[in-house]
Short mmCIF file of C-alpha atoms in Angstrom, two decimals:
data_model
loop_
_atom_site.label_atom_id
_atom_site.label_comp_id
_atom_site.label_asym_id
_atom_site.label_seq_id
_atom_site.Cartn_x
_atom_site.Cartn_y
_atom_site.Cartn_z
CA UNK O 1 -55.64 132.89 67.86
CA UNK O 2 -54.60 135.10 70.70
CA UNK O 3 -51.69 133.85 72.74
CA UNK O 4 -53.92 132.84 75.89
CA UNK O 5 -55.63 130.49 73.83
CA UNK O 6 -52.05 128.71 72.82
CA UNK O 7 -50.79 128.51 76.46
CA UNK O 8 -53.90 127.48 77.88
CA UNK O 9 -55.09 124.01 77.07
CA UNK O 10 -58.77 123.07 78.29
CA UNK O 11 -59.53 119.37 78.70
CA UNK O 12 -61.69 119.48 75.38
CA UNK O 13 -58.42 120.68 73.25
CA UNK O 14 -56.48 118.10 75.65
CA UNK O 15 -58.62 115.13 74.57
CA UNK O 16 -59.45 116.05 70.82
CA UNK O 17 -55.12 116.33 70.57
CA UNK O 18 -55.45 112.79 72.06
CA UNK O 19 -57.48 111.51 69.44
CA UNK O 20 -55.75 112.68 66.88
CA UNK O 21 -52.48 111.24 68.39
CA UNK O 22 -54.35 107.76 68.19
CA UNK O 23 -55.66 108.39 64.64
CA UNK O 24 -52.31 109.28 63.45
CA UNK O 25 -50.68 106.25 65.28
CA UNK O 26 -53.21 104.16 63.97
CA UNK O 27 -52.28 105.49 60.05
CA UNK O 28 -48.21 104.97 60.96
CA UNK O 29 -49.06 101.61 62.11
CA UNK O 30 -50.83 100.74 58.96
CA UNK O 31 -48.16 102.28 56.80
CA UNK O 32 -45.51 100.26 58.77
CA UNK O 33 -47.73 97.17 57.98
CA UNK O 34 -47.98 97.89 54.16
CA UNK O 35 -44.26 98.79 53.74
CA UNK O 36 -42.09 95.49 51.79
CA UNK O 37 -39.49 95.13 54.51
CA UNK O 38 -38.37 92.00 56.00
CA UNK O 39 -38.31 92.28 59.89
CA UNK O 40 -34.68 92.18 60.78
CA UNK O 41 -33.83 90.47 64.22
CA UNK O 42 -29.84 92.09 64.04
CA UNK O 43 -29.34 93.99 67.43
CA UNK O 44 -27.33 96.05 65.31
CA UNK O 45 -29.92 96.65 62.32
CA UNK O 46 -30.88 100.32 62.41
CA UNK O 47 -33.77 100.74 61.07
#
């Protein structure tokens, strides 16, 4: 790809990136739900 393509985001490309971000966030949520971790309500708990 040339430099102009990397610097100029068309609407189509932005829409594709948004869709990829949504699917990636859904994938992360599925991974988080499948982890056997109890919800720790302690405000000092980091993680």
